[in-house]
Amino acid sequence: MSEVMGVGIIGCGNISSAYLRLSKMFKGIEMRACADLNMDTARAQAETYGVRAHTVDEILAADDIDIIVNLTIPAAHFEVSRRVLEAGKHVFSEKPFVLSVEEGHALLDLAASKGLRVGSAPDTFLGGAHQQARALVDSGELGEITGGMASVMGRGMEMWHPNPDFFFKPGGGPVLDIGPYYITNLVQLIGPVKRVACFATTPRTKREITSEPRKGEFVTVETPTSMRAILEFNSGATVTLNTSWDVHSHGMSPIELYGEKGSIYIPDPNFFGGEVRATEGSEDRDLGAFDHPFGVPNEEHNQGKMANYRTAGLADMAAAIGEGRPHRCGQDLCLHVMEVLLALHEAGEIGEVVSLSTTCERPAAMTAADAKALMA
Ligand SMILES: NC(=O)c1ccc[n+]([C@@H]2O[C@H](COP(=O)([O-])OP(=O)(O)OC[C@H]3O[C@@H](n4cnc5c(N)ncnc54)[C@H](O)[C@@H]3O)[C@@H](O)[C@H]2O)c1
């Protein structure tokens, strides 16, 4: 196998530009082609980013493509990933990885039988801020983490996404859409989840699209848009999770963890950077600088310059294949996170505590040196 792995994309929508643009920061991977059900979309992205436009069949047959990134909509993730593996290529999927635990096991079994890797977003937990939090938790300076709180609330996706329907259909909703960032980060920090309880509501059954080009159209909501939960981890820690697309304003931190010796406040796990704060007892601590390549602001946003190293997980998977080590956005992690998200939906539906059947190891920490080694 050559030192550079050829990468293709299936699904050339909204998020594909980030992958095509940001992958250039990493060595060991090269974007070579993209495909979509809609050939006009594939051709437009191919032209913008200097890769080949293919049909889905063509990209699956392409000899110079080793890994395919699945950026289709959630309802298509399983079938597209299955076809990628059947074609003998590794697959890295956008979240949510699949829409049932059975689909997840089927993909993992298929990959194992063919000696292929399955990876999945999110990779934001590899960001500088989240690795700083990881280092602090692992240092023992906070003592054992016994509890926490995670919160992601806002008004919803019909305000910015050009085609927001899928967010409000089965497979969408805040837990499945944004939850992967929060649950993955919690699992990397405190390990796998044992059981969950949840209350789920749908305050609005029709939502008006206020983004262009479909402004004024309505989406019928077919999945809960407010879900309030408690997660019990194998470690014994319990964390409350508050997710909603029905909230105008709130004052909660994205993630707080409470240890026996102090607390830690962790920025939005949907992003790579941000400020980590911590206390010793109840006193604020000065954490000093934490130099990490994936925490360095590199992109202008409305809120100012931010760190965006999306595709770091893909680059890590490519390097891991070459080095014969586990990749961090690994298959057991994404299946477990997926089961947690589905368990939250089930608990919300049946009104009972739901126990998890899967588990995983915490992914290896991404040290500053590890991150630097992935970069071009
Ligand atoms: N948009 C974002 O900012 C964002 C951020 C993080 C993750 N994601 C995730 O990425 C995925 C894609 O999101 P998006 O916003 O780019 O969606 P999108 O609707 O803009 O694009 C999806 C594309 O996939 C194509 N497609 C659908 N089914 C296909 C199939 N079977 N074969 C080939 N192509 C197919 C569609 O034609 C479309 O071009 C979702 O799972 C989403 O949760 C999106």
Short mmCIF file of C-alpha atoms and ligand atoms in Angstrom, two decimals:
data_model
loop_
_atom_site.label_atom_id
_atom_site.label_comp_id
_atom_site.label_asym_id
_atom_site.label_seq_id
_atom_site.Cartn_x
_atom_site.Cartn_y
_atom_site.Cartn_z
CA MET A 1 0.00 0.00 0.00
CA SER A 2 1.35 3.47 -0.88
CA GLU A 3 2.02 5.97 1.91
CA VAL A 4 -0.83 8.15 0.68
CA MET A 5 -4.31 6.66 0.72
CA GLY A 6 -6.73 7.72 -2.01
CA VAL A 7 -10.00 9.05 -0.63
CA GLY A 8 -13.36 9.40 -2.37
CA ILE A 9 -16.54 11.06 -1.16
CA ILE A 10 -20.10 9.83 -1.66
CA GLY A 11 -22.59 12.63 -0.91
CA CYS A 12 -21.59 16.07 -2.19
CA GLY A 13 -23.96 18.22 -0.10
CA ASN A 14 -23.46 20.87 2.56
CA ILE A 15 -20.69 19.25 4.62
CA SER A 16 -18.65 17.90 1.70
CA SER A 17 -16.87 21.24 1.15
CA ALA A 18 -15.37 21.04 4.65
CA TYR A 19 -13.94 17.57 3.95
CA LEU A 20 -12.63 18.52 0.51
CA ARG A 21 -11.04 21.71 1.84
CA LEU A 22 -9.72 20.67 5.26
CA SER A 23 -8.28 17.27 4.26
CA LYS A 24 -5.42 19.17 2.61
CA MET A 25 -4.05 19.94 6.11
CA PHE A 26 -3.22 16.27 6.65
CA LYS A 27 -0.63 13.95 5.19
CA GLY A 28 -1.39 10.37 4.27
CA ILE A 29 -4.74 11.13 2.62
CA GLU A 30 -5.55 12.59 -0.80
CA MET A 31 -9.05 13.43 -2.02
CA ARG A 32 -9.31 12.02 -5.55
CA ALA A 33 -12.99 11.77 -6.53
CA CYS A 34 -16.52 12.50 -5.41
CA ALA A 35 -19.93 11.07 -6.27
CA ASP A 36 -23.58 11.85 -5.59
CA LEU A 37 -26.98 10.59 -6.71
CA ASN A 38 -27.20 14.01 -8.30
CA MET A 39 -24.38 14.22 -10.88
CA ASP A 40 -24.68 18.01 -11.19
CA THR A 41 -23.84 18.31 -7.47
CA ALA A 42 -20.89 15.92 -7.84
CA ARG A 43 -19.57 17.77 -10.90
CA ALA A 44 -19.82 21.16 -9.16
CA GLN A 45 -17.82 19.97 -6.12
CA ALA A 46 -15.32 18.13 -8.33
CA GLU A 47 -14.67 21.26 -10.33
CA THR A 48 -14.32 23.49 -7.25
CA TYR A 49 -11.88 21.16 -5.48
CA GLY A 50 -9.98 19.64 -8.40
CA VAL A 51 -11.08 16.02 -8.02
CA ARG A 52 -12.87 13.64 -10.43
CA ALA A 53 -16.69 13.48 -10.57
CA HIS A 54 -18.00 9.90 -10.60
CA THR A 55 -21.26 8.05 -10.37
CA VAL A 56 -21.59 5.99 -7.17
CA ASP A 57 -20.83 2.79 -9.14
CA GLU A 58 -17.73 4.35 -10.69
CA ILE A 59 -16.29 5.55 -7.39
CA LEU A 60 -16.87 2.14 -5.80
CA ALA A 61 -14.91 0.55 -8.67
CA ALA A 62 -12.08 3.12 -8.77
CA ASP A 63 -8.69 1.44 -8.25
CA ASP A 64 -7.00 4.50 -6.74
CA ILE A 65 -9.59 4.96 -3.95
CA ASP A 66 -8.77 3.16 -0.67
CA ILE A 67 -11.20 4.92 1.70
CA ILE A 68 -14.66 6.30 0.97
CA VAL A 69 -16.14 9.02 3.13
CA ASN A 70 -19.91 8.61 3.42
CA LEU A 71 -21.47 12.09 3.51
CA THR A 72 -24.96 11.08 2.46
CA ILE A 73 -28.07 11.74 4.56
CA PRO A 74 -28.58 9.59 7.72
CA ALA A 75 -31.22 7.35 6.08
CA ALA A 76 -28.67 6.33 3.41
CA HIS A 77 -25.64 5.85 5.70
CA PHE A 78 -26.02 2.10 6.26
CA GLU A 79 -26.66 1.11 2.66
CA VAL A 80 -23.90 3.32 1.25
CA SER A 81 -21.36 2.13 3.88
CA ARG A 82 -22.37 -1.48 3.21
CA ARG A 83 -21.76 -1.03 -0.52
CA VAL A 84 -18.37 0.59 0.16
CA LEU A 85 -17.26 -2.39 2.26
CA GLU A 86 -18.64 -4.85 -0.30
CA ALA A 87 -16.50 -3.02 -2.88
CA GLY A 88 -13.41 -3.77 -0.74
CA LYS A 89 -12.79 -0.23 0.54
CA HIS A 90 -12.53 1.20 4.04
CA VAL A 91 -15.39 3.52 5.03
CA PHE A 92 -15.47 6.63 7.20
CA SER A 93 -19.03 7.86 7.76
CA GLU A 94 -20.50 11.12 8.88
CA LYS A 95 -22.67 10.81 11.95
CA PRO A 96 -25.08 9.32 12.77
CA PHE A 97 -23.06 6.23 11.83
CA VAL A 98 -26.17 4.03 11.28
CA LEU A 99 -29.77 4.11 12.48
CA SER A 100 -29.95 0.81 14.39
CA VAL A 101 -27.63 -1.36 16.46
CA GLU A 102 -28.36 -4.27 14.09
CA GLU A 103 -27.13 -2.19 11.14
CA GLY A 104 -24.03 -1.31 13.14
CA HIS A 105 -23.22 -4.93 13.94
CA ALA A 106 -23.85 -5.90 10.31
CA LEU A 107 -21.33 -3.29 9.09
CA LEU A 108 -18.73 -4.25 11.68
CA ASP A 109 -19.09 -7.97 10.90
CA LEU A 110 -18.80 -7.28 7.17
CA ALA A 111 -15.71 -5.09 7.71
CA ALA A 112 -14.10 -7.75 9.94
CA SER A 113 -14.75 -10.48 7.36
CA LYS A 114 -12.99 -8.39 4.71
CA GLY A 115 -10.18 -6.99 6.87
CA LEU A 116 -11.46 -3.42 6.38
CA ARG A 117 -11.87 -0.47 8.75
CA VAL A 118 -15.05 1.41 9.67
CA GLY A 119 -14.76 4.84 11.21
CA SER A 120 -17.22 7.59 11.95
CA ALA A 121 -17.46 11.26 12.77
CA PRO A 122 -17.44 13.12 15.05
CA ASP A 123 -13.73 13.78 15.30
CA THR A 124 -14.07 17.06 17.20
CA PHE A 125 -13.15 15.26 20.45
CA LEU A 126 -9.62 15.17 19.01
CA GLY A 127 -9.57 18.98 19.20
CA GLY A 128 -7.12 20.86 21.39
CA ALA A 129 -9.73 21.90 23.98
CA HIS A 130 -11.11 18.38 24.37
CA GLN A 131 -7.66 16.83 24.57
CA GLN A 132 -6.78 19.38 27.26
CA ALA A 133 -9.88 18.22 29.16
CA ARG A 134 -8.82 14.61 28.58
CA ALA A 135 -5.32 15.28 29.93
CA LEU A 136 -6.76 16.93 33.03
CA VAL A 137 -9.22 14.12 33.71
CA ASP A 138 -6.49 11.50 33.15
CA SER A 139 -4.05 13.37 35.43
CA GLY A 140 -6.25 12.53 38.42
CA GLU A 141 -6.13 16.15 39.57
CA LEU A 142 -9.93 16.36 39.52
CA GLY A 143 -10.25 13.09 41.44
CA GLU A 144 -12.77 10.54 40.26
CA ILE A 145 -15.49 12.07 38.08
CA THR A 146 -18.76 11.32 39.83
CA GLY A 147 -21.24 13.46 37.89
CA GLY A 148 -21.78 16.02 35.21
CA MET A 149 -24.08 17.96 32.96
CA ALA A 150 -24.20 18.33 29.18
CA SER A 151 -26.42 20.74 27.35
CA VAL A 152 -27.13 21.56 23.71
CA MET A 153 -30.17 23.73 23.11
CA GLY A 154 -31.33 26.18 20.47
CA ARG A 155 -34.08 26.86 17.98
CA GLY A 156 -33.26 24.31 15.29
CA MET A 157 -31.96 23.70 11.84
CA GLU A 158 -34.77 25.18 9.71
CA MET A 159 -33.12 28.57 10.28
CA TRP A 160 -29.83 27.86 8.42
CA HIS A 161 -29.75 24.57 6.48
CA PRO A 162 -30.88 24.92 2.84
CA ASN A 163 -32.62 21.52 2.96
CA PRO A 164 -33.53 20.92 6.63
CA ASP A 165 -36.21 18.18 6.27
CA PHE A 166 -33.97 15.26 7.36
CA PHE A 167 -33.34 16.87 10.76
CA PHE A 168 -37.04 16.41 11.63
CA LYS A 169 -37.54 12.86 10.30
CA PRO A 170 -36.72 9.54 12.01
CA GLY A 171 -32.92 9.51 12.22
CA GLY A 172 -32.89 13.25 12.91
CA GLY A 173 -33.72 15.23 16.07
CA PRO A 174 -31.18 16.83 18.41
CA VAL A 175 -30.07 13.60 20.10
CA LEU A 176 -29.13 11.84 16.86
CA ASP A 177 -27.89 14.97 15.09
CA ILE A 178 -25.93 16.86 17.76
CA GLY A 179 -25.84 14.16 20.46
CA PRO A 180 -22.94 12.29 18.78
CA TYR A 181 -20.58 15.20 19.60
CA TYR A 182 -21.60 15.21 23.26
CA ILE A 183 -21.80 11.47 23.87
CA THR A 184 -18.54 10.75 22.02
CA ASN A 185 -16.76 13.39 24.08
CA LEU A 186 -18.22 12.09 27.33
CA VAL A 187 -17.15 8.54 26.44
CA GLN A 188 -13.60 9.66 25.61
CA LEU A 189 -13.49 11.46 28.97
CA ILE A 190 -15.20 9.05 31.35
CA GLY A 191 -15.73 5.82 29.43
CA PRO A 192 -18.73 3.84 28.21
CA VAL A 193 -22.37 4.23 29.26
CA LYS A 194 -24.28 1.59 31.23
CA ARG A 195 -27.91 2.76 31.10
CA VAL A 196 -30.07 5.79 30.31
CA ALA A 197 -33.40 7.40 31.20
CA CYS A 198 -35.04 10.07 29.07
CA PHE A 199 -38.16 12.20 28.59
CA ALA A 200 -38.89 13.23 24.98
CA THR A 201 -41.32 15.85 23.68
CA THR A 202 -42.26 17.48 20.37
CA PRO A 203 -43.50 21.00 21.21
CA ARG A 204 -44.01 21.93 17.52
CA THR A 205 -45.27 19.37 14.99
CA LYS A 206 -44.82 21.75 12.03
CA ARG A 207 -41.86 24.08 11.61
CA GLU A 208 -41.51 26.94 9.16
CA ILE A 209 -38.29 27.03 7.12
CA THR A 210 -36.74 30.49 7.43
CA SER A 211 -33.55 29.77 5.43
CA GLU A 212 -33.20 30.20 1.67
CA PRO A 213 -34.04 28.83 -0.85
CA ARG A 214 -37.16 27.21 0.72
CA LYS A 215 -38.15 30.08 3.02
CA GLY A 216 -41.85 29.92 3.98
CA GLU A 217 -42.25 26.15 3.37
CA PHE A 218 -43.22 23.95 6.36
CA VAL A 219 -41.58 20.73 7.56
CA THR A 220 -43.72 18.13 9.36
CA VAL A 221 -41.86 17.02 12.50
CA GLU A 222 -41.72 13.22 12.93
CA THR A 223 -39.16 12.89 15.73
CA PRO A 224 -38.89 14.44 19.23
CA THR A 225 -37.14 17.83 19.27
CA SER A 226 -36.65 18.16 23.06
CA MET A 227 -35.07 15.29 25.01
CA ARG A 228 -33.98 15.48 28.64
CA ALA A 229 -32.00 12.52 29.94
CA ILE A 230 -29.80 11.00 32.61
CA LEU A 231 -26.88 8.74 31.66
CA GLU A 232 -25.20 6.34 34.07
CA PHE A 233 -21.64 5.45 33.03
CA ASN A 234 -19.85 2.15 33.79
CA SER A 235 -17.56 4.17 36.06
CA GLY A 236 -20.59 5.01 38.23
CA ALA A 237 -20.70 8.68 37.15
CA THR A 238 -24.13 10.08 36.30
CA VAL A 239 -24.57 12.90 33.77
CA THR A 240 -27.71 14.85 32.90
CA LEU A 241 -28.13 15.62 29.19
CA ASN A 242 -30.37 18.40 27.95
CA THR A 243 -30.97 18.54 24.18
CA SER A 244 -33.55 20.73 22.46
CA TRP A 245 -34.40 22.61 19.28
CA ASP A 246 -37.21 24.45 21.09
CA VAL A 247 -35.21 26.88 23.24
CA HIS A 248 -34.62 30.57 22.48
CA SER A 249 -32.03 31.22 25.16
CA HIS A 250 -30.37 29.52 28.15
CA GLY A 251 -27.43 29.84 30.52
CA MET A 252 -25.99 26.30 30.66
CA SER A 253 -22.39 25.29 29.81
CA PRO A 254 -21.92 22.75 26.98
CA ILE A 255 -20.31 20.20 29.34
CA GLU A 256 -19.42 20.30 33.05
CA LEU A 257 -17.88 17.37 34.92
CA TYR A 258 -17.74 17.15 38.69
CA GLY A 259 -14.80 15.31 40.27
CA GLU A 260 -14.07 14.49 43.90
CA LYS A 261 -11.36 17.20 43.98
CA GLY A 262 -12.68 19.78 41.51
CA SER A 263 -14.81 20.56 38.47
CA ILE A 264 -14.07 21.08 34.79
CA TYR A 265 -16.00 23.23 32.29
CA ILE A 266 -15.59 22.06 28.69
CA PRO A 267 -16.44 24.09 25.59
CA ASP A 268 -18.81 23.07 22.79
CA PRO A 269 -17.80 19.56 21.58
CA ASN A 270 -19.15 20.44 18.12
CA PHE A 271 -15.90 22.44 17.71
CA PHE A 272 -12.23 21.62 18.16
CA GLY A 273 -11.16 24.61 20.24
CA GLY A 274 -12.42 26.90 22.98
CA GLU A 275 -11.60 27.65 26.59
CA VAL A 276 -11.38 24.91 29.19
CA ARG A 277 -11.81 26.04 32.80
CA ALA A 278 -11.36 24.06 35.99
CA THR A 279 -11.48 24.44 39.76
CA GLU A 280 -9.52 22.98 42.64
CA GLY A 281 -12.21 22.42 45.21
CA SER A 282 -14.41 25.44 44.56
CA GLU A 283 -11.50 27.78 43.65
CA ASP A 284 -10.79 28.69 40.00
CA ARG A 285 -7.52 27.20 38.72
CA ASP A 286 -5.07 28.78 36.28
CA LEU A 287 -4.63 26.03 33.71
CA GLY A 288 -1.91 27.87 31.78
CA ALA A 289 -1.35 27.36 28.05
CA PHE A 290 -2.10 24.00 26.44
CA ASP A 291 -0.30 23.87 23.11
CA HIS A 292 -2.04 21.50 20.75
CA PRO A 293 -2.08 21.68 16.95
CA PHE A 294 -5.84 20.96 16.79
CA GLY A 295 -6.63 23.88 19.11
CA VAL A 296 -5.02 26.60 17.01
CA PRO A 297 -7.67 28.92 15.48
CA ASN A 298 -7.45 28.61 11.68
CA GLU A 299 -10.83 29.70 10.28
CA GLU A 300 -12.83 32.93 10.33
CA HIS A 301 -16.40 32.46 11.64
CA ASN A 302 -19.15 34.89 12.67
CA GLN A 303 -18.01 34.41 16.28
CA GLY A 304 -14.32 35.16 15.38
CA LYS A 305 -11.41 32.91 14.46
CA MET A 306 -11.97 29.25 15.42
CA ALA A 307 -10.12 25.92 15.28
CA ASN A 308 -11.46 23.57 12.60
CA TYR A 309 -9.55 20.34 11.96
CA ARG A 310 -12.43 18.24 10.59
CA THR A 311 -11.00 15.21 8.76
CA ALA A 312 -8.48 14.68 11.60
CA GLY A 313 -10.37 11.46 12.40
CA LEU A 314 -10.14 10.34 8.78
CA ALA A 315 -6.40 11.14 8.70
CA ASP A 316 -5.94 9.22 11.96
CA MET A 317 -7.79 6.21 10.48
CA ALA A 318 -5.57 6.26 7.36
CA ALA A 319 -2.42 6.46 9.52
CA ALA A 320 -3.74 3.71 11.82
CA ILE A 321 -4.29 1.38 8.86
CA GLY A 322 -0.66 1.88 7.83
CA GLU A 323 0.63 1.48 11.39
CA GLY A 324 -1.62 -1.47 12.25
CA ARG A 325 -3.03 0.25 15.36
CA PRO A 326 -6.64 1.05 16.34
CA HIS A 327 -8.03 4.31 14.94
CA ARG A 328 -9.52 6.76 17.40
CA CYS A 329 -12.89 7.34 15.67
CA GLY A 330 -13.14 3.59 15.90
CA GLN A 331 -15.85 1.08 15.15
CA ASP A 332 -16.58 0.01 18.73
CA LEU A 333 -16.77 3.65 19.83
CA CYS A 334 -19.16 4.68 17.04
CA LEU A 335 -21.38 1.62 17.57
CA HIS A 336 -21.54 2.25 21.32
CA VAL A 337 -22.28 5.97 20.86
CA MET A 338 -24.97 5.05 18.33
CA GLU A 339 -26.54 2.62 20.78
CA VAL A 340 -26.55 5.31 23.50
CA LEU A 341 -28.36 7.72 21.15
CA LEU A 342 -30.92 5.08 20.14
CA ALA A 343 -31.36 4.05 23.79
CA LEU A 344 -32.19 7.67 24.63
CA HIS A 345 -34.91 7.63 21.95
CA GLU A 346 -36.22 4.27 23.19
CA ALA A 347 -36.22 5.43 26.82
CA GLY A 348 -38.10 8.59 25.77
CA GLU A 349 -40.64 6.51 23.91
CA ILE A 350 -41.31 3.77 26.48
CA GLY A 351 -40.73 5.80 29.63
CA GLU A 352 -38.33 3.25 31.14
CA VAL A 353 -34.63 2.99 31.91
CA VAL A 354 -32.79 1.33 28.99
CA SER A 355 -29.56 -0.67 29.49
CA LEU A 356 -26.83 -0.75 26.86
CA SER A 357 -25.72 -4.01 25.20
CA THR A 358 -22.49 -2.64 23.66
CA THR A 359 -19.39 -1.17 25.24
CA CYS A 360 -16.03 0.16 24.09
CA GLU A 361 -12.58 1.21 25.25
CA ARG A 362 -11.92 4.92 25.53
CA PRO A 363 -10.11 5.99 22.34
CA ALA A 364 -6.40 6.75 22.88
CA ALA A 365 -5.68 10.36 23.79
CA MET A 366 -4.47 12.49 20.84
CA THR A 367 -1.36 14.14 22.25
CA ALA A 368 0.08 17.27 20.66
CA ALA A 369 2.88 15.10 19.21
CA ASP A 370 0.35 12.61 17.77
CA ALA A 371 -1.60 15.46 16.19
CA LYS A 372 1.54 17.06 14.72
CA ALA A 373 2.54 13.73 13.19
CA LEU A 374 -0.73 13.63 11.20
CA MET A 375 -0.31 17.07 9.69
CA ALA A 376 1.16 17.82 6.25
N1 LIG B 1 -24.13 20.23 7.17
C1 LIG B 1 -23.38 20.19 8.25
O1 LIG B 1 -22.90 21.24 8.74
C2 LIG B 1 -23.04 18.88 8.90
C3 LIG B 1 -22.15 18.91 9.95
C4 LIG B 1 -21.76 17.71 10.52
C5 LIG B 1 -22.29 16.53 10.06
N2 LIG B 1 -23.18 16.50 9.06
C6 LIG B 1 -23.72 15.20 8.63
O2 LIG B 1 -23.29 14.94 7.30
C7 LIG B 1 -24.30 14.23 6.59
C8 LIG B 1 -24.65 15.02 5.34
O3 LIG B 1 -25.12 16.28 5.74
P1 LIG B 1 -25.27 17.46 4.68
O4 LIG B 1 -25.66 18.64 5.50
O5 LIG B 1 -24.08 17.54 3.80
O6 LIG B 1 -26.55 16.91 3.85
P2 LIG B 1 -27.04 17.40 2.42
O7 LIG B 1 -28.48 17.02 2.32
O8 LIG B 1 -26.63 18.79 2.16
O9 LIG B 1 -26.19 16.45 1.40
C9 LIG B 1 -26.35 15.06 1.30
C10 LIG B 1 -25.97 14.65 -0.13
O10 LIG B 1 -26.00 13.24 -0.21
C11 LIG B 1 -26.58 12.85 -1.46
N3 LIG B 1 -27.13 11.52 -1.29
C12 LIG B 1 -28.19 11.14 -0.51
N4 LIG B 1 -28.37 9.80 -0.60
C13 LIG B 1 -27.40 9.32 -1.43
C14 LIG B 1 -27.06 8.04 -1.90
N5 LIG B 1 -27.76 6.96 -1.54
N6 LIG B 1 -26.02 7.92 -2.75
C15 LIG B 1 -25.30 9.00 -3.13
N7 LIG B 1 -25.57 10.27 -2.71
C16 LIG B 1 -26.62 10.41 -1.88
C17 LIG B 1 -27.63 13.90 -1.72
O11 LIG B 1 -27.94 13.97 -3.10
C18 LIG B 1 -26.93 15.17 -1.20
O12 LIG B 1 -26.19 15.82 -2.21
C19 LIG B 1 -25.47 14.05 7.58
O13 LIG B 1 -25.40 12.79 8.15
C20 LIG B 1 -25.23 15.14 8.62
O14 LIG B 1 -25.72 14.77 9.89
C21 LIG B 1 -23.55 17.65 8.45
#
